[in-house]
Coordinates of C-alpha atoms in Angstrom, one line a residue:
Chain A
M108 CA -2.9 -17.3 -25.7
A109 CA -0.8 -14.2 -26.2
N110 CA 1.2 -14.0 -29.4
E111 CA 4.0 -11.6 -30.1
R112 CA 1.6 -8.9 -31.1
T113 CA -0.6 -9.1 -28.1
K114 CA 2.2 -9.7 -25.6
A115 CA 2.5 -7.2 -22.7
S116 CA 5.5 -4.8 -22.8
E117 CA 8.6 -5.6 -20.8
E118 CA 7.9 -2.9 -18.2
Q119 CA 4.3 -4.2 -17.8
I120 CA 5.5 -7.7 -17.1
V121 CA 8.1 -6.6 -14.7
Y122 CA 5.6 -4.4 -12.9
A123 CA 3.1 -7.3 -12.7
N124 CA 5.8 -9.7 -11.2
I125 CA 6.8 -7.3 -8.5
L126 CA 3.1 -6.5 -7.7
N127 CA 2.3 -10.2 -7.5
K128 CA 5.2 -11.1 -5.1
G129 CA 4.7 -8.0 -3.0
M130 CA 1.0 -8.5 -2.7
W131 CA 1.2 -12.0 -1.4
F132 CA 4.0 -11.1 0.9
G133 CA 2.1 -8.1 2.3
L134 CA -1.1 -10.1 2.6
A135 CA 0.6 -12.9 4.5
L136 CA 2.3 -10.4 6.8
L137 CA -1.1 -8.8 7.4
I138 CA -2.7 -12.1 8.4
I139 CA 0.2 -13.2 10.6
T140 CA 0.5 -9.9 12.4
F141 CA -3.3 -9.8 13.0
I142 CA -3.2 -13.3 14.5
I143 CA -0.4 -12.0 16.8
Y144 CA -2.6 -9.0 17.6
I145 CA -5.8 -10.8 18.5
S146 CA -4.1 -13.7 20.3
G147 CA -2.4 -11.2 22.6
A148 CA 1.0 -12.8 22.0
L149 CA 2.4 -9.3 22.0
P150 CA 0.9 -6.6 24.3
S151 CA -1.0 -4.0 22.4
Y152 CA -0.6 -0.2 22.8
V153 CA -4.4 0.0 22.9
P154 CA -5.8 -3.4 24.0
I155 CA -8.3 -4.6 21.5
E156 CA -11.0 -5.0 24.1
D157 CA -10.7 -1.3 25.0
L158 CA -11.7 -0.1 21.6
S159 CA -15.4 -0.7 22.3
K160 CA -15.2 1.1 25.7
T161 CA -16.4 4.6 26.3
P162 CA -13.7 6.7 28.0
P163 CA -14.5 9.1 30.9
G164 CA -15.8 12.4 29.5
S165 CA -16.9 11.0 26.2
T166 CA -20.3 9.9 25.0
V167 CA -19.0 7.4 22.4
P168 CA -16.6 4.4 22.5
Y169 CA -13.1 4.9 21.2
W170 CA -13.9 3.3 17.8
S171 CA -16.8 5.7 17.2
M172 CA -14.6 8.7 17.7
R173 CA -13.2 10.7 14.8
A174 CA -9.7 9.7 14.0
H175 CA -8.3 13.1 15.3
D176 CA -10.1 12.6 18.7
F177 CA -9.1 9.0 18.9
N178 CA -5.5 9.9 18.4
Q179 CA -5.6 12.6 21.0
A180 CA -7.6 10.5 23.6
L181 CA -5.1 7.7 23.4
N182 CA -2.0 9.8 22.7
I183 CA -1.3 8.1 19.4
P184 CA 1.4 9.6 17.2
T185 CA 0.5 10.4 13.6
G186 CA 2.6 10.2 10.5
W187 CA 5.4 7.6 10.7
G188 CA 5.2 7.8 14.5
W189 CA 3.6 4.4 14.5
T190 CA 7.0 2.8 13.7
A191 CA 8.1 3.6 17.3
L192 CA 5.2 1.4 18.4
A193 CA 5.7 -1.4 15.9
G194 CA 6.8 -3.7 18.7
K195 CA 3.2 -3.6 20.1
G196 CA 0.6 -6.1 18.9
D197 CA -1.7 -3.5 17.3
Y198 CA 0.9 -1.4 15.6
L199 CA 2.7 -4.4 14.3
N200 CA -0.2 -4.7 11.8
F201 CA 0.9 -1.4 10.3
V202 CA 4.0 -3.1 8.9
G203 CA 1.8 -5.2 6.5
I204 CA -0.5 -2.3 5.8
A205 CA 2.4 0.0 4.9
M206 CA 3.9 -2.8 2.8
L207 CA 0.8 -3.0 0.7
A208 CA 0.5 0.7 0.5
G209 CA 4.1 1.1 -0.5
L210 CA 4.1 -1.6 -3.2
T211 CA 3.1 0.7 -6.0
I212 CA 6.1 3.0 -5.3
L213 CA 8.4 0.0 -5.5
C214 CA 6.9 -1.1 -8.8
Y215 CA 7.4 2.4 -10.3
L216 CA 11.0 2.5 -9.1
V217 CA 11.6 -0.9 -10.7
I218 CA 10.2 0.0 -14.1
L219 CA 11.8 3.5 -14.2
P220 CA 15.3 2.1 -15.5
I221 CA 13.5 0.2 -18.2
L222 CA 11.6 3.3 -19.4
I223 CA 14.9 5.3 -19.3
R224 CA 16.7 2.6 -21.3
K225 CA 13.9 2.7 -23.9
K226 CA 14.2 6.5 -24.0
D227 CA 10.5 6.7 -23.4
T228 CA 10.9 10.3 -22.1
P229 CA 7.2 11.2 -21.5
Y230 CA 6.7 8.0 -19.4
V231 CA 10.0 8.6 -17.6
I232 CA 8.6 12.0 -16.6
I233 CA 5.2 10.6 -15.7
A234 CA 6.8 7.8 -13.6
I235 CA 9.1 10.2 -11.7
A236 CA 6.1 12.6 -11.1
E237 CA 4.1 9.6 -9.8
I238 CA 6.9 8.5 -7.5
A239 CA 7.1 12.1 -6.1
V240 CA 3.3 12.2 -5.6
L241 CA 3.2 8.9 -3.8
A242 CA 6.3 9.7 -1.7
L243 CA 4.6 13.0 -0.7
A244 CA 1.5 11.2 0.4
A245 CA 3.5 8.6 2.3
S246 CA 5.8 11.1 3.9
G247 CA 3.3 12.3 6.4
I248 CA 4.0 15.9 5.6
L249 CA 0.5 16.5 4.5
K250 CA -1.8 17.4 7.4
T251 CA -5.5 17.9 7.5
G252 CA -7.0 20.7 9.4
G253 CA -8.9 18.5 11.8
H254 CA -12.4 19.7 12.4
Chain B
M88 CA -29.7 -22.8 -17.4
P89 CA -32.6 -21.1 -15.6
N90 CA -32.7 -23.6 -12.7
K91 CA -29.1 -23.0 -11.8
T92 CA -29.5 -19.2 -12.2
Q93 CA -32.6 -19.3 -9.9
K94 CA -30.7 -21.4 -7.4
I95 CA -27.8 -18.9 -7.3
S96 CA -30.1 -16.0 -7.1
K97 CA -31.9 -17.6 -4.1
A98 CA -28.6 -18.4 -2.4
V99 CA -27.4 -14.9 -2.8
L100 CA -30.7 -13.5 -1.5
S101 CA -30.5 -15.8 1.5
L102 CA -27.0 -14.7 2.2
L103 CA -28.1 -11.1 2.0
I104 CA -31.0 -11.7 4.4
F105 CA -28.8 -13.7 6.8
T106 CA -26.2 -10.9 6.9
A107 CA -28.8 -8.2 7.3
L108 CA -30.3 -10.2 10.3
I109 CA -26.9 -10.6 11.9
V110 CA -26.0 -7.0 11.5
G111 CA -29.5 -5.8 12.6
A112 CA -29.5 -8.1 15.7
V113 CA -26.1 -7.1 16.9
S114 CA -26.7 -3.4 16.1
A115 CA -30.0 -3.4 18.0
F116 CA -28.5 -5.2 21.0
A117 CA -25.6 -2.9 21.1
S118 CA -27.7 0.3 20.8
T119 CA -30.1 -1.0 23.5
E120 CA -27.2 -1.6 25.8
A121 CA -25.6 1.7 25.1
A122 CA -28.9 3.6 25.7
A123 CA -29.4 1.9 29.0
A124 CA -25.8 2.4 30.1
P125 CA -24.4 5.3 32.1
A126 CA -22.2 7.9 30.4
V127 CA -18.9 6.1 31.2
A128 CA -19.6 2.5 30.3
N129 CA -18.5 -0.4 28.3
S130 CA -20.6 -2.0 25.6
N131 CA -21.9 -5.4 26.6
V132 CA -21.3 -6.8 23.2
A133 CA -18.0 -8.6 23.4
W134 CA -15.3 -6.8 21.3
W135 CA -14.7 -9.9 19.1
V136 CA -18.4 -9.9 17.9
W137 CA -17.9 -6.9 15.7
P138 CA -14.8 -8.1 13.8
L139 CA -16.4 -11.5 13.4
V140 CA -19.7 -10.0 12.0
L141 CA -17.5 -7.7 9.9
F142 CA -15.7 -10.7 8.4
V143 CA -19.1 -12.4 7.6
V144 CA -20.5 -9.3 6.1
T145 CA -17.4 -8.5 4.0
F146 CA -17.3 -12.1 2.8
V147 CA -20.9 -11.7 1.5
L148 CA -20.0 -8.3 0.0
G149 CA -17.1 -9.9 -1.7
I150 CA -19.4 -12.4 -3.4
L151 CA -21.9 -9.7 -4.3
A152 CA -19.3 -7.3 -5.6
V153 CA -18.1 -9.9 -8.2
L154 CA -21.6 -11.0 -9.2
G155 CA -22.8 -7.4 -9.4
G156 CA -19.8 -6.2 -11.3
V157 CA -18.7 -3.6 -8.8
G158 CA -15.7 -3.1 -6.6
G159 CA -15.8 -4.1 -2.9
G160 CA -15.1 -0.6 -1.7
V161 CA -18.2 0.9 -3.1
L162 CA -20.3 -1.6 -1.1
F163 CA -18.1 -1.6 1.9
V164 CA -18.1 2.1 2.9
P165 CA -21.9 2.8 2.9
I166 CA -22.8 -0.5 4.5
V167 CA -20.2 -0.7 7.2
G168 CA -20.4 3.0 7.7
G169 CA -24.2 2.8 8.1
F170 CA -24.6 -0.2 10.2
F171 CA -21.5 -0.7 12.3
P172 CA -20.4 1.4 15.3
F173 CA -17.1 2.5 13.8
N174 CA -16.5 6.2 13.0
I175 CA -16.8 7.0 9.3
D176 CA -13.1 8.1 9.3
F177 CA -12.0 4.5 10.1
V178 CA -14.5 3.0 7.7
R179 CA -13.2 5.1 4.8
G180 CA -9.6 4.3 5.7
A181 CA -10.5 0.6 5.7
G182 CA -12.6 1.0 2.5
L183 CA -9.5 2.4 0.7
L184 CA -7.4 -0.5 1.9
V185 CA -10.0 -3.0 0.9
A186 CA -10.2 -1.5 -2.6
L187 CA -6.4 -1.4 -2.7
A188 CA -6.0 -5.0 -1.7
G189 CA -8.5 -6.1 -4.3
A190 CA -6.7 -4.1 -7.0
L191 CA -3.3 -5.4 -6.0
A192 CA -4.5 -8.9 -6.1
A193 CA -6.2 -8.6 -9.6
G194 CA -3.5 -6.3 -11.1
P195 CA -0.7 -8.8 -11.9
G196 CA -3.0 -11.2 -13.9
L197 CA -4.6 -8.3 -15.8
L198 CA -1.2 -6.8 -16.7
K199 CA 0.3 -10.1 -17.8
R200 CA -2.7 -10.8 -20.0
N201 CA -2.3 -7.3 -21.5
L202 CA -5.9 -6.4 -20.6
A203 CA -4.8 -3.7 -18.1
S204 CA -2.7 -1.3 -20.0
L205 CA 0.2 0.4 -18.3
R206 CA 0.5 3.0 -21.1
L207 CA -3.2 4.0 -20.5
S208 CA -2.9 3.7 -16.7
L209 CA 0.2 5.8 -16.0
P210 CA -1.0 9.2 -17.2
V211 CA -4.5 8.7 -15.8
A212 CA -3.1 7.4 -12.4
L213 CA -0.9 10.5 -12.1
I214 CA -3.9 12.7 -12.3
A215 CA -6.2 10.5 -10.2
S216 CA -3.8 9.8 -7.4
S217 CA -2.8 13.5 -7.0
A218 CA -6.5 14.3 -6.8
A219 CA -7.2 11.5 -4.4
I220 CA -4.7 13.0 -1.9
V221 CA -6.7 16.3 -2.0
G222 CA -9.9 14.3 -1.6
A223 CA -8.6 12.4 1.4
M224 CA -7.5 15.6 3.1
I225 CA -10.9 17.2 2.4
G226 CA -12.7 14.1 3.6
L227 CA -10.8 14.0 6.9
A228 CA -11.4 17.7 7.5
L229 CA -15.1 17.5 6.9
K230 CA -17.6 16.9 9.7
P231 CA -19.0 13.3 9.7
N232 CA -22.6 14.3 9.0
V233 CA -21.4 16.3 5.9
V234 CA -19.4 13.3 4.8
N235 CA -22.4 11.1 5.2
I236 CA -24.7 13.5 3.2
L237 CA -22.1 13.7 0.4
L238 CA -21.5 10.0 0.6
G239 CA -25.2 9.2 0.4
A240 CA -25.6 11.5 -2.6
T241 CA -22.6 9.9 -4.3
I242 CA -23.9 6.4 -3.7
L243 CA -27.3 7.4 -5.2
L244 CA -25.5 8.8 -8.2
I245 CA -23.7 5.5 -8.5
V246 CA -27.0 3.7 -8.5
I247 CA -28.2 5.9 -11.3
I248 CA -25.0 5.3 -13.3
M249 CA -25.2 1.6 -12.7
G250 CA -28.8 1.4 -13.7
T251 CA -28.6 3.5 -16.8
A252 CA -25.1 3.7 -18.2
K253 CA -24.6 1.7 -21.4
K254 CA -21.4 -0.1 -22.2
S255 CA -19.7 -0.6 -25.5
D256 CA -17.6 -3.7 -26.2
F257 CA -15.7 -2.1 -29.0
P258 CA -16.2 1.7 -29.1
I259 CA -15.4 3.4 -32.4
V260 CA -12.5 5.8 -32.2
P261 CA -12.4 7.7 -35.5
K262 CA -9.1 9.4 -34.8
P263 CA -6.8 9.3 -31.7
D264 CA -6.3 12.8 -30.2
N265 CA -2.9 14.5 -30.3
L266 CA -2.2 13.7 -26.6
S267 CA -2.9 10.0 -26.8
Q268 CA -0.8 9.8 -30.0
S269 CA 2.2 11.6 -28.5
L270 CA 2.0 9.3 -25.4
G271 CA 1.5 6.3 -27.6
I272 CA -1.6 5.1 -25.7
M273 CA -2.7 2.1 -27.8
G274 CA -2.5 -1.6 -27.7
I275 CA -3.5 -5.0 -29.0
Y276 CA -5.2 -7.7 -27.1
R277 CA -6.6 -11.2 -27.9
E278 CA -10.4 -11.2 -27.7
E279 CA -11.2 -14.8 -27.1
S280 CA -15.0 -14.3 -27.6
I281 CA -14.5 -13.5 -31.3
G282 CA -11.2 -15.3 -31.7
K283 CA -9.4 -12.2 -33.0
D284 CA -6.6 -9.8 -32.0
V285 CA -8.2 -6.4 -31.3
E286 CA -6.2 -3.2 -31.9
W287 CA -7.3 -0.2 -29.8
T288 CA -6.5 3.4 -29.2
V289 CA -8.3 6.2 -27.4
H290 CA -9.5 9.7 -28.1
K291 CA -10.8 12.7 -26.0
T292 CA -7.8 12.1 -23.6
P293 CA -7.7 15.7 -22.2
Q294 CA -11.4 15.5 -21.3
G295 CA -11.0 12.1 -19.8
L296 CA -8.0 13.3 -17.7
M297 CA -10.1 16.3 -16.4
L298 CA -12.8 13.8 -15.3
F299 CA -10.2 11.8 -13.5
V300 CA -9.5 14.8 -11.3
V301 CA -13.1 14.6 -10.0
I302 CA -13.0 10.8 -9.8
G303 CA -9.8 10.9 -7.8
V304 CA -11.1 13.5 -5.3
M305 CA -14.3 11.4 -4.7
A306 CA -12.3 8.2 -4.3
G307 CA -10.1 9.9 -1.7
M308 CA -12.9 11.7 0.1
F309 CA -15.2 8.7 0.5
G310 CA -12.7 5.8 0.6
L311 CA -14.6 4.3 -2.3
G312 CA -12.9 2.3 -5.1
A313 CA -13.8 4.3 -8.2
G314 CA -14.4 1.5 -10.8
W315 CA -18.0 2.7 -11.1
A316 CA -16.7 6.0 -12.6
N317 CA -13.4 4.8 -14.2
V318 CA -15.1 2.3 -16.5
P319 CA -17.6 4.7 -18.1
V320 CA -14.9 7.4 -18.6
L321 CA -12.4 4.9 -20.2
N322 CA -15.0 3.1 -22.2
L323 CA -17.7 5.5 -23.2
L324 CA -15.7 8.8 -23.3
M325 CA -12.2 7.8 -24.2
G326 CA -13.2 4.8 -26.4
A327 CA -11.2 2.0 -24.9
P328 CA -12.7 -1.5 -25.4
L329 CA -14.8 -2.7 -22.5
K330 CA -12.4 -5.4 -21.4
I331 CA -9.5 -3.0 -21.5
S332 CA -11.5 -0.4 -19.6
V333 CA -12.6 -2.8 -16.8
A334 CA -9.1 -4.3 -16.4
T335 CA -7.3 -1.0 -16.5
S336 CA -9.8 0.5 -14.1
K337 CA -9.2 -2.3 -11.6
F338 CA -5.4 -1.9 -11.9
L339 CA -5.7 1.9 -11.7
L340 CA -7.3 1.6 -8.3
S341 CA -4.0 0.1 -7.0
I342 CA -2.3 3.5 -7.7
T343 CA -5.2 5.9 -7.0
D344 CA -6.1 4.3 -3.7
T345 CA -2.5 4.0 -2.6
S346 CA -2.0 7.8 -2.4
A347 CA -5.3 8.3 -0.5
A348 CA -4.6 5.3 1.8
W349 CA -1.3 6.9 2.9
V350 CA -3.1 10.1 3.9
Y351 CA -5.5 8.0 6.1
L352 CA -2.7 6.0 7.5
N353 CA -0.6 9.0 8.4
Q354 CA -3.6 10.7 10.0
G355 CA -4.2 7.7 12.2
A356 CA -7.5 6.9 10.5
V357 CA -6.7 3.2 10.1
L358 CA -7.7 0.6 12.7
P359 CA -6.3 -2.9 12.1
M360 CA -9.2 -4.4 13.9
I361 CA -11.5 -3.2 11.1
V362 CA -9.0 -3.4 8.2
V363 CA -7.7 -7.0 8.4
P364 CA -11.1 -8.9 8.8
S365 CA -12.5 -6.7 6.0
I366 CA -9.6 -7.4 3.6
V367 CA -9.6 -11.1 4.3
G368 CA -13.4 -11.4 4.2
I369 CA -13.8 -9.5 0.9
M370 CA -10.9 -11.3 -0.8
L371 CA -12.3 -14.8 0.2
G372 CA -15.8 -13.7 -0.8
S373 CA -14.4 -12.5 -4.2
M374 CA -12.8 -15.9 -4.8
V375 CA -16.1 -17.6 -4.1
G376 CA -17.9 -15.0 -6.2
V377 CA -15.6 -15.7 -9.2
K378 CA -16.4 -19.5 -8.9
I379 CA -20.1 -18.8 -8.9
L380 CA -19.7 -16.3 -11.8
A381 CA -18.0 -19.0 -13.9
K382 CA -21.2 -21.2 -13.6
A383 CA -23.9 -18.5 -14.2
K384 CA -24.3 -14.8 -14.4
P385 CA -27.7 -14.0 -13.1
K386 CA -28.8 -10.5 -14.1
A387 CA -31.1 -10.4 -11.1
I388 CA -28.1 -10.2 -8.8
K389 CA -26.9 -7.0 -10.4
W390 CA -30.3 -5.5 -9.5
M391 CA -30.0 -6.8 -6.0
V392 CA -26.7 -5.1 -5.7
I393 CA -28.2 -1.9 -7.0
G394 CA -31.0 -2.2 -4.5
L395 CA -28.5 -2.8 -1.7
L396 CA -26.6 0.3 -2.8
L397 CA -29.8 2.3 -2.9
F398 CA -30.6 1.3 0.6
A399 CA -27.1 2.0 1.9
G400 CA -27.0 5.3 0.1
L401 CA -30.3 6.4 1.6
R402 CA -29.1 5.3 5.0
A403 CA -25.9 7.4 4.7
L404 CA -27.9 10.4 3.5
L405 CA -30.5 10.1 6.2
K406 CA -27.8 9.5 8.8
G407 CA -26.1 12.6 7.7
L408 CA -29.3 14.6 7.8
E409 CA -29.9 13.1 11.3
I410 CA -33.3 11.8 10.2
W411 CA -32.2 8.1 10.7
K412 CA -29.6 8.0 13.4

């Protein structure tokens, strides 16, 4: 059992609690939305059975295409464009995925005031820098050159 | 108890063979149909077969990952990339999310027990997650055969590391370096195996951080969890105790993989049909794996996992070189 010496710091406990709640919520969301997707309860933007089909002019099925070609062939928006399709069965799944992917940013935002209160300047700077890095990654600004 | 160990080893081996047979049979059937079909055609394998097989395979991988002491992502990407019809872009996107989900699930318990250290994780994560973004962008820009060649080479490197790297339960840190001292990277945890509180600190922090640039790039580029590299750097180079290294590495993945996962998500390299069965399969498999691990720890399984990785690495390499299509 943890005694006073081996106890985790306040910010570590707070981080763990947010992570725990967010992870279960995100996972539950992921499973529920996937059931909606495969059951066909909501129409999908790209019907699931079409993913294994080979479109005219291509030699490979949709799911064997590179992501860039897949998006072009099916006119799928990149970045946060998927939010406009969140009412569709397939893109509804992205809500849970984005929730899991965004959880770490939330954890950092929650521990930041504790670090500031403790006047832990190096870790305040590190936390702010990490939030900026993750926000940049999540922003969709970064683009790859395709191929 | 050798009998129990032998039974578990046999059960795992049977699972492996069963999974290989399923994947092999469906792959063979699918490729025969595709070869016989005209250019514009539909596969005769029903769409639901692949996610179902994916779920079964990832369930087995989840068990093996725990027993073999590796992360799910490192098994997932080469095996699913090598034997399933999905493009490597989508497999890497799913691999990152699989590793991320595993890290998110393990993180709270490890942090609360003070085995994963936030003070050690935060500086390392800043370096690794920034590098993972660069890795993800490079990975999505490279041609699939180049990715497969590099992935195959990386997996073979992992096999060598797993087969040869030594571990140190309590490395000796003669003097913490200036950086770790100024950041206050240290801690105390209860080591139940010896019934003592263990104080730890780290050294060679700048060198460790430099290596995390490389680790981050590789994690983002290949969609692999990077526990195979995190642990040796934290434990052998920086001198963190093994338990702290393993736990911090696992938690670290939740931050490193987050940044790369966003790049894949924003580039449309995420297919829910691959992601969700994989996450659920590997998490359920991990839970079963933990229960098996509590009863016995057969060393033979570690070598089975290394053998599996060797095979998957060679497959990726030969696929990239277009020798084994």
